[in-house]
């Protein structure tokens, strides 16, 4: 992890500001001989696009593969993927030039670099995750060759908890069938009604995303600092709105006796000592509600004054479902990298 | 983060197996001119040693600085620190050669590397954290020059929750005055009695550790993948028993409305968009109970048979208080590195 | 240096195949606040384009900055630069699909990755250096703020040696005034006539490039492996046709007595122990003649047969003058990186 | 290459000042299951020790493996190797505290870090190469499993050129039979007499070292920046006294016509486009004469005055033969790393 690069052998560098010319990424280290086309990437990008209910902005993102693929296969050279920004009405953001939106990175970014691209968050915009999803699509294709699958879903939204994986009511098929990506038809209706209520009051909702990874053989992960869970944690916390992560029994394990925790089959989340056990890998990450709400708010400006702010434009009421493919993508990038690293474990 | 190295500019590489010759670390990239002596390191190592109640093993760890320091100051060259292992009764562990202790990394390590040092967990032993504390002591000395302080404490043990920082009953002075490192005198007694109960039944306890970092100016952290919280999360999850982490309002933020979360002063935990806001940084990490318990357990052996196992030796009933300085050390390593990285943010 | 990335803090990742969609680079870690425009980059790219005498192919390369620059200044976020490939007559290369051109990377690339983009060398084409020159233009702008200048020239071509820097006949002004970038008007004519002779016989010429760097303060470079000269050497040898490099007195120093070498003012080339002395930095690199010649040659094919090959298209008779800006660019990238690294040398 | 670390997957970090407590290294990323003992390392260290004629100081260096090896095999965890410094008469160096020896890194080191360990060069001492040889011994053991062998020799000393590999008079067996490590019995006598002459006048000699690597399959190396020759060049230039390197035909290739160079069988030195061709790899590096000579010299002091200096102690008249195992070690480290990297080239 070096600023805008993720991974050691399967390395992804992303670039692009929300309202600049383009978003993109360069994948260096993807093995040669992997079948890959722009449609593989577009398929995942579509999953990140907003739908009708939980979101609002429409972004048609057409990826172009500029290098690294020849006659349908990866060359071993850097794969660069480009998506042009089309929706660049910068004028909408003029007011934000000197004011820092609450809960956003406006102030911190300016504190670090001395100035910032204020249009839609610039580089700190959620739009940046588009590049992760694009790169994750490539990683997923690599992982599937080793029978590794990654599935994430909204496990709670606005405090409404969905059934857990393995519990009654949980249905994998349902996830991509509802706009909120909850794994339960009944739950979907309940959440939808809650989200609509928040929308009508100009508010937003947070939630949690759970992720289940199957097919990982025992032995993946790099002790001691680059543990599988350490890297997955970094991967998730690198997503703007993420505020926490837990593996297996997670925070509840802290309350258990040793004998109880040892006996719990899924307590470890498929990772012990930072290395995969061969069981399913499971974690849950928490995402705060979108700070961009249409309700009027107070905000600081560059001179330190408190000012009234109304964030214009159409914003997602709940970004959680759109983050689901981002979680999958980041998990895929981490695993693809560990998969390549694992080739060097033994003589 | 590359296996046994942490950091990009302030880089720490640790080495050593629990029952091998020695533990140690090499710190490369520490700026020249920092006052440093072995006693600076020993002072922190003492905090990691077991006390009378919550622990049991006694390890006298005397650090030796082998390089990188001249006439009391760092040279800019690698600082290597060595601690000899003295307590190496390997015979105690013969039984574990072919059996995998539940909840430990015995099986996963062997799955990765083909064989393992079975004596006391080898490289996956908690003893490895000694090197982190040693390196963290150096990082702390660097941070104090910028008025950055890091304090951690046991915020809950065995499910008994302590008052939060800022709440009634919370007392910073109390933390290092009780063996459990809880921030509350009354709480200390309650937890102590619970831990003694677990000890008597041959069991163990987990808990959570909270960490407060003060003095960090706005602008620390490296977007987009190497966010301040992303790296701190990786740092904490790289500690063996850690199962989760949350920043600021953490998991509870997922249940709030956007307007509520924006209005909550400490919701962000001092980090927005992966960059420090200039406010205190706050996070809490969850640690599972020590899997080494004296109660008899079932375990798999190399042939896949289930066998009875009784883990011998004297083990910590609750490692949480001993992990407190490790949490501080890892936070210090992350911050020292970001501090150096921040020098390159602007022309 | 990780495959397609150069630098630790000022990191450049390049991508693109000669006859693919585009060439480009991403610069991550450039400090915020640097004035930068596409014309800064184009100005350097023009220097890399072939002229009338020594080259032949005409490539109009128009760079586009896609990200990282806002209102004329760098943001601190990744700067991505794109140049579309326009001259993509792939058909010219059909014959090369199963045959390996002598002296090129056709065979080795295929040996490594299992297959290759055979069109014009694909990723191993000299066209890849375009991205280095683009990134180097940014590095140069950063360096000039510290008064560091980098000038390279053809110090010999086809065995004809030019006067050395400081010697009679050497003229800095002449370098960019002749097509061969030699630092001497009389020498230019001599070399030109030799090159024309080689062209007429369907042959090619190699040469050496010398580089003088002024304005570097004492103290730049990172001991012990990442020495200033070690990195510059890697930078130069990463250019396809480079076969050697020497610093200061170089190979001739090996023949001197200690007392002679110590007394020689420029023997060190401005670097001692891998760190700049504050004097001018000076090195010379050797470049082999272009292996693409129009004379018929023998070559191996995929089945191991020796076949007759005539390389079509119009190729540079001597690439040395075109490599001059590449040498400057790579030196600039190395120095910009060390400049940022040097900010962490002291507390 | 990050300051004191070399390699991406097979990573070596060295530490230690010449007159500090100890020298050592940590090898992280060595695959598990490699047979290794301290005697493997000592065997190589002995080759680096001075003999009777060409050197003078006697250093008995006993390596201790502190971690990473269990029951005679590497564990996959960091291998740390320690050699205590025994010859620490610091008093010899008091005069050098405020004076900068000509041709040494005394001044540059101080310019960078603000102060330095002046005893025997501190970290910039040739003694640092001991750690490289120790680590190289491990790399060699890994390489031999792939039938890769590395042999270096003094190809010229004090301007006296030895026969080249393949030429009449060249004899591999002779290299380790004479104190100067020249590959020719007659040549050894000639050089010995020249070196004795230089010794008697209180002077020193430089030379060149050639290195032949056999058994490398086609396909090793990482385009575009981390080319096999680029990394080998960096590896060699990272050795203190190295002033240049050339591969295959090297500088002489710059004078050839394309048709001549393409036809020359060994012109490429076994590397094309930065990737091994499968032929023997061959390079030659230039080393300046030791700047420590017993003849009186002029030197700058901290106040900028020119002073007379006589360097005390017994110094090598010609360090070239002692650098031969260092060259082999660095080549071994580079190759071991590329060997591991090559495992990720294809799906």
mmCIF file of C-alpha atoms in Angstrom, chain A residues 121-344:
data_model
loop_
_atom_site.group_PDB
_atom_site.id
_atom_site.type_symbol
_atom_site.label_atom_id
_atom_site.label_comp_id
_atom_site.label_asym_id
_atom_site.label_seq_id
_atom_site.Cartn_x
_atom_site.Cartn_y
_atom_site.Cartn_z
ATOM 1 C CA UNK A 121 -14.695 15.844 -3.723
ATOM 2 C CA UNK A 122 -12.076 15.604 -6.441
ATOM 3 C CA UNK A 123 -9.856 12.630 -5.743
ATOM 4 C CA UNK A 124 -11.618 11.853 -2.433
ATOM 5 C CA UNK A 125 -14.921 11.319 -4.225
ATOM 6 C CA UNK A 126 -16.648 7.958 -4.055
ATOM 7 C CA UNK A 127 -16.278 7.944 -7.796
ATOM 8 C CA UNK A 128 -12.682 6.876 -7.265
ATOM 9 C CA UNK A 129 -13.973 3.399 -6.296
ATOM 10 C CA UNK A 130 -14.916 2.899 -9.929
ATOM 11 C CA UNK A 131 -11.244 2.181 -10.618
ATOM 12 C CA UNK A 132 -11.098 -0.375 -7.854
ATOM 13 C CA UNK A 133 -14.088 -2.195 -9.288
ATOM 14 C CA UNK A 134 -12.468 -2.186 -12.722
ATOM 15 C CA UNK A 135 -9.240 -3.638 -11.350
ATOM 16 C CA UNK A 136 -11.156 -6.013 -9.118
ATOM 17 C CA UNK A 137 -12.841 -7.448 -12.189
ATOM 18 C CA UNK A 138 -9.430 -8.502 -13.469
ATOM 19 C CA UNK A 139 -8.475 -9.951 -10.085
ATOM 20 C CA UNK A 140 -11.719 -11.919 -9.963
ATOM 21 C CA UNK A 141 -10.908 -13.500 -13.305
ATOM 22 C CA UNK A 142 -7.575 -14.590 -11.951
ATOM 23 C CA UNK A 143 -9.105 -15.947 -8.754
ATOM 24 C CA UNK A 144 -11.765 -17.944 -10.514
ATOM 25 C CA UNK A 145 -8.986 -20.013 -12.110
ATOM 26 C CA UNK A 146 -8.226 -21.161 -8.554
ATOM 27 C CA UNK A 147 -11.928 -21.615 -7.771
ATOM 28 C CA UNK A 148 -12.004 -18.662 -5.424
ATOM 29 C CA UNK A 149 -15.300 -16.789 -5.276
ATOM 30 C CA UNK A 150 -16.105 -13.605 -3.397
ATOM 31 C CA UNK A 151 -19.626 -12.543 -2.527
ATOM 32 C CA UNK A 152 -20.635 -9.529 -0.472
ATOM 33 C CA UNK A 153 -24.028 -8.161 0.574
ATOM 34 C CA UNK A 154 -25.661 -5.509 2.724
ATOM 35 C CA UNK A 155 -25.968 -7.254 6.087
ATOM 36 C CA UNK A 156 -27.696 -4.306 7.744
ATOM 37 C CA UNK A 157 -28.970 -0.927 6.567
ATOM 38 C CA UNK A 158 -30.072 1.939 8.757
ATOM 39 C CA UNK A 159 -29.850 -0.347 11.762
ATOM 40 C CA UNK A 160 -32.113 -3.022 10.291
ATOM 41 C CA UNK A 161 -30.264 -6.298 10.608
ATOM 42 C CA UNK A 162 -30.565 -8.989 7.940
ATOM 43 C CA UNK A 163 -30.347 -12.710 8.697
ATOM 44 C CA UNK A 164 -26.774 -13.961 8.787
ATOM 45 C CA UNK A 165 -25.255 -16.297 6.283
ATOM 46 C CA UNK A 166 -26.476 -19.772 7.259
ATOM 47 C CA UNK A 167 -29.520 -18.498 9.166
ATOM 48 C CA UNK A 168 -33.140 -18.870 8.135
ATOM 49 C CA UNK A 169 -34.227 -16.290 5.610
ATOM 50 C CA UNK A 170 -30.762 -15.782 4.168
ATOM 51 C CA UNK A 171 -30.818 -16.269 0.430
ATOM 52 C CA UNK A 172 -27.771 -15.756 -1.798
ATOM 53 C CA UNK A 173 -29.961 -15.533 -4.883
ATOM 54 C CA UNK A 174 -31.833 -12.572 -3.475
ATOM 55 C CA UNK A 175 -28.781 -10.298 -3.124
ATOM 56 C CA UNK A 176 -28.586 -9.109 -6.697
ATOM 57 C CA UNK A 177 -32.351 -9.171 -7.083
ATOM 58 C CA UNK A 178 -33.096 -6.184 -4.896
ATOM 59 C CA UNK A 179 -31.805 -2.672 -5.114
ATOM 60 C CA UNK A 180 -30.352 -2.694 -1.632
ATOM 61 C CA UNK A 181 -28.404 -5.928 -2.045
ATOM 62 C CA UNK A 182 -29.823 -7.438 1.119
ATOM 63 C CA UNK A 183 -29.866 -11.252 1.240
ATOM 64 C CA UNK A 184 -33.540 -11.572 2.147
ATOM 65 C CA UNK A 185 -36.713 -10.678 0.272
ATOM 66 C CA UNK A 186 -38.718 -9.705 3.355
ATOM 67 C CA UNK A 187 -35.800 -7.698 4.677
ATOM 68 C CA UNK A 188 -35.493 -5.864 1.381
ATOM 69 C CA UNK A 189 -38.996 -4.453 1.695
ATOM 70 C CA UNK A 190 -38.445 -3.358 5.256
ATOM 71 C CA UNK A 191 -35.183 -1.621 4.414
ATOM 72 C CA UNK A 192 -36.596 -0.040 1.281
ATOM 73 C CA UNK A 193 -39.391 1.562 3.227
ATOM 74 C CA UNK A 194 -36.925 2.882 5.802
ATOM 75 C CA UNK A 195 -34.641 4.296 3.125
ATOM 76 C CA UNK A 196 -37.571 6.016 1.402
ATOM 77 C CA UNK A 197 -38.500 7.594 4.712
ATOM 78 C CA UNK A 198 -34.952 8.939 5.088
ATOM 79 C CA UNK A 199 -34.978 10.249 1.552
ATOM 80 C CA UNK A 200 -38.178 12.180 2.148
ATOM 81 C CA UNK A 201 -36.644 13.895 5.132
ATOM 82 C CA UNK A 202 -33.471 14.714 3.182
ATOM 83 C CA UNK A 203 -31.377 12.338 5.210
ATOM 84 C CA UNK A 204 -29.138 9.331 4.582
ATOM 85 C CA UNK A 205 -28.467 5.826 5.913
ATOM 86 C CA UNK A 206 -25.384 3.765 6.719
ATOM 87 C CA UNK A 207 -25.049 0.033 7.093
ATOM 88 C CA UNK A 208 -22.796 -2.981 7.214
ATOM 89 C CA UNK A 209 -21.496 -5.190 4.445
ATOM 90 C CA UNK A 210 -20.582 -8.806 4.955
ATOM 91 C CA UNK A 211 -18.302 -10.732 2.680
ATOM 92 C CA UNK A 212 -17.863 -14.451 2.219
ATOM 93 C CA UNK A 213 -14.900 -15.856 0.342
ATOM 94 C CA UNK A 214 -14.898 -19.509 -0.657
ATOM 95 C CA UNK A 215 -12.320 -21.744 -2.253
ATOM 96 C CA UNK A 216 -9.210 -20.345 -0.589
ATOM 97 C CA UNK A 217 -6.802 -23.141 0.254
ATOM 98 C CA UNK A 218 -5.057 -23.224 3.611
ATOM 99 C CA UNK A 219 -1.806 -21.272 3.553
ATOM 100 C CA UNK A 220 -2.666 -17.885 2.059
ATOM 101 C CA UNK A 221 -1.380 -14.787 3.847
ATOM 102 C CA UNK A 222 1.990 -13.323 4.752
ATOM 103 C CA UNK A 223 3.058 -13.246 8.372
ATOM 104 C CA UNK A 224 3.694 -11.188 10.412
ATOM 105 C CA UNK A 225 2.696 -7.692 9.329
ATOM 106 C CA UNK A 226 1.078 -8.558 6.053
ATOM 107 C CA UNK A 227 -1.438 -10.979 7.529
ATOM 108 C CA UNK A 228 -4.404 -11.884 5.371
ATOM 109 C CA UNK A 229 -6.798 -10.177 7.769
ATOM 110 C CA UNK A 230 -4.482 -7.179 8.208
ATOM 111 C CA UNK A 231 -4.431 -6.575 4.485
ATOM 112 C CA UNK A 232 -8.171 -7.148 4.099
ATOM 113 C CA UNK A 233 -8.733 -4.681 6.934
ATOM 114 C CA UNK A 234 -6.571 -2.087 5.218
ATOM 115 C CA UNK A 235 -8.379 -2.794 1.960
ATOM 116 C CA UNK A 236 -11.772 -2.142 3.516
ATOM 117 C CA UNK A 237 -10.748 0.867 5.593
ATOM 118 C CA UNK A 238 -9.318 2.370 2.418
ATOM 119 C CA UNK A 239 -12.921 2.743 1.242
ATOM 120 C CA UNK A 240 -13.981 6.264 2.162
ATOM 121 C CA UNK A 241 -17.008 5.606 4.337
ATOM 122 C CA UNK A 242 -15.700 2.527 6.166
ATOM 123 C CA UNK A 243 -15.473 2.947 9.932
ATOM 124 C CA UNK A 244 -14.713 -0.578 11.121
ATOM 125 C CA UNK A 245 -14.206 -4.229 10.303
ATOM 126 C CA UNK A 246 -14.442 -7.515 12.126
ATOM 127 C CA UNK A 247 -13.435 -11.027 11.181
ATOM 128 C CA UNK A 248 -15.389 -14.144 12.149
ATOM 129 C CA UNK A 249 -16.818 -13.656 15.632
ATOM 130 C CA UNK A 250 -15.164 -10.223 15.656
ATOM 131 C CA UNK A 251 -16.000 -7.882 18.506
ATOM 132 C CA UNK A 252 -18.233 -10.496 20.135
ATOM 133 C CA UNK A 253 -15.203 -12.806 20.486
ATOM 134 C CA UNK A 254 -13.782 -10.284 22.948
ATOM 135 C CA UNK A 255 -16.580 -11.189 25.356
ATOM 136 C CA UNK A 256 -16.223 -14.957 25.122
ATOM 137 C CA UNK A 257 -14.255 -17.372 27.311
ATOM 138 C CA UNK A 258 -11.349 -19.097 25.636
ATOM 139 C CA UNK A 259 -13.093 -22.449 25.727
ATOM 140 C CA UNK A 260 -16.190 -20.955 24.108
ATOM 141 C CA UNK A 261 -14.295 -19.174 21.389
ATOM 142 C CA UNK A 262 -12.122 -22.180 20.586
ATOM 143 C CA UNK A 263 -15.257 -24.308 20.215
ATOM 144 C CA UNK A 264 -17.077 -21.838 17.951
ATOM 145 C CA UNK A 265 -16.676 -23.173 14.396
ATOM 146 C CA UNK A 266 -16.698 -19.817 12.595
ATOM 147 C CA UNK A 267 -14.951 -17.733 15.217
ATOM 148 C CA UNK A 268 -11.727 -17.327 13.289
ATOM 149 C CA UNK A 269 -13.392 -16.175 10.084
ATOM 150 C CA UNK A 270 -11.199 -18.620 8.169
ATOM 151 C CA UNK A 271 -7.930 -17.005 9.211
ATOM 152 C CA UNK A 272 -5.527 -18.031 11.995
ATOM 153 C CA UNK A 273 -2.248 -16.258 12.589
ATOM 154 C CA UNK A 274 -2.926 -14.209 9.493
ATOM 155 C CA UNK A 275 -3.023 -17.268 7.226
ATOM 156 C CA UNK A 276 -6.080 -18.896 5.678
ATOM 157 C CA UNK A 277 -7.296 -22.099 7.324
ATOM 158 C CA UNK A 278 -8.959 -23.495 4.204
ATOM 159 C CA UNK A 279 -12.418 -22.713 5.590
ATOM 160 C CA UNK A 280 -14.587 -19.913 4.225
ATOM 161 C CA UNK A 281 -13.262 -16.456 4.981
ATOM 162 C CA UNK A 282 -15.827 -14.141 6.509
ATOM 163 C CA UNK A 283 -15.792 -10.518 7.585
ATOM 164 C CA UNK A 284 -18.161 -7.607 8.124
ATOM 165 C CA UNK A 285 -17.372 -3.941 7.624
ATOM 166 C CA UNK A 286 -19.278 -0.886 8.871
ATOM 167 C CA UNK A 287 -20.076 2.085 6.656
ATOM 168 C CA UNK A 288 -21.244 5.420 7.937
ATOM 169 C CA UNK A 289 -24.217 7.170 6.363
ATOM 170 C CA UNK A 290 -23.386 9.402 3.386
ATOM 171 C CA UNK A 291 -22.458 12.788 4.803
ATOM 172 C CA UNK A 292 -23.969 14.498 1.740
ATOM 173 C CA UNK A 293 -27.583 15.120 2.771
ATOM 174 C CA UNK A 294 -30.030 17.614 1.352
ATOM 175 C CA UNK A 295 -31.054 18.893 4.806
ATOM 176 C CA UNK A 296 -29.402 22.217 5.613
ATOM 177 C CA UNK A 297 -26.269 21.847 7.747
ATOM 178 C CA UNK A 298 -23.641 23.968 9.436
ATOM 179 C CA UNK A 299 -20.110 23.916 8.005
ATOM 180 C CA UNK A 300 -16.748 25.624 8.462
ATOM 181 C CA UNK A 301 -15.250 27.730 5.740
ATOM 182 C CA UNK A 302 -11.622 28.536 4.960
ATOM 183 C CA UNK A 303 -11.661 31.507 7.327
ATOM 184 C CA UNK A 304 -12.954 29.384 10.203
ATOM 185 C CA UNK A 305 -16.475 30.820 10.138
ATOM 186 C CA UNK A 306 -19.505 28.607 10.604
ATOM 187 C CA UNK A 307 -21.797 28.872 7.612
ATOM 188 C CA UNK A 308 -25.078 27.366 6.472
ATOM 189 C CA UNK A 309 -24.714 24.867 3.671
ATOM 190 C CA UNK A 310 -27.186 23.018 1.512
ATOM 191 C CA UNK A 311 -25.577 20.316 -0.546
ATOM 192 C CA UNK A 312 -27.045 20.470 -4.033
ATOM 193 C CA UNK A 313 -27.316 17.811 -6.654
ATOM 194 C CA UNK A 314 -28.828 14.353 -6.324
ATOM 195 C CA UNK A 315 -26.974 12.159 -3.860
ATOM 196 C CA UNK A 316 -27.316 8.566 -2.803
ATOM 197 C CA UNK A 317 -29.524 8.150 0.242
ATOM 198 C CA UNK A 318 -27.646 4.986 1.086
ATOM 199 C CA UNK A 319 -24.373 4.135 -0.597
ATOM 200 C CA UNK A 320 -24.105 0.725 1.061
ATOM 201 C CA UNK A 321 -25.459 -1.334 -1.849
ATOM 202 C CA UNK A 322 -23.170 0.455 -4.256
ATOM 203 C CA UNK A 323 -20.220 -0.290 -1.997
ATOM 204 C CA UNK A 324 -20.939 -4.030 -2.149
ATOM 205 C CA UNK A 325 -19.048 -4.498 -5.446
ATOM 206 C CA UNK A 326 -16.269 -2.269 -4.114
ATOM 207 C CA UNK A 327 -15.873 -4.559 -1.093
ATOM 208 C CA UNK A 328 -15.721 -7.530 -3.426
ATOM 209 C CA UNK A 329 -13.202 -5.766 -5.635
ATOM 210 C CA UNK A 330 -10.886 -4.855 -2.773
ATOM 211 C CA UNK A 331 -11.087 -8.399 -1.408
ATOM 212 C CA UNK A 332 -10.309 -9.715 -4.872
ATOM 213 C CA UNK A 333 -7.279 -7.442 -5.225
ATOM 214 C CA UNK A 334 -5.940 -8.563 -1.851
ATOM 215 C CA UNK A 335 -6.470 -12.242 -2.592
ATOM 216 C CA UNK A 336 -5.003 -12.108 -6.091
ATOM 217 C CA UNK A 337 -1.896 -10.570 -4.621
ATOM 218 C CA UNK A 338 -1.597 -13.154 -1.864
ATOM 219 C CA UNK A 339 -2.161 -15.906 -4.393
ATOM 220 C CA UNK A 340 0.887 -14.754 -6.350
ATOM 221 C CA UNK A 341 2.901 -14.222 -3.169
ATOM 222 C CA UNK A 342 2.089 -17.761 -2.052
ATOM 223 C CA UNK A 343 3.981 -19.132 -5.033
ATOM 224 C CA UNK A 344 7.190 -18.171 -3.246
#
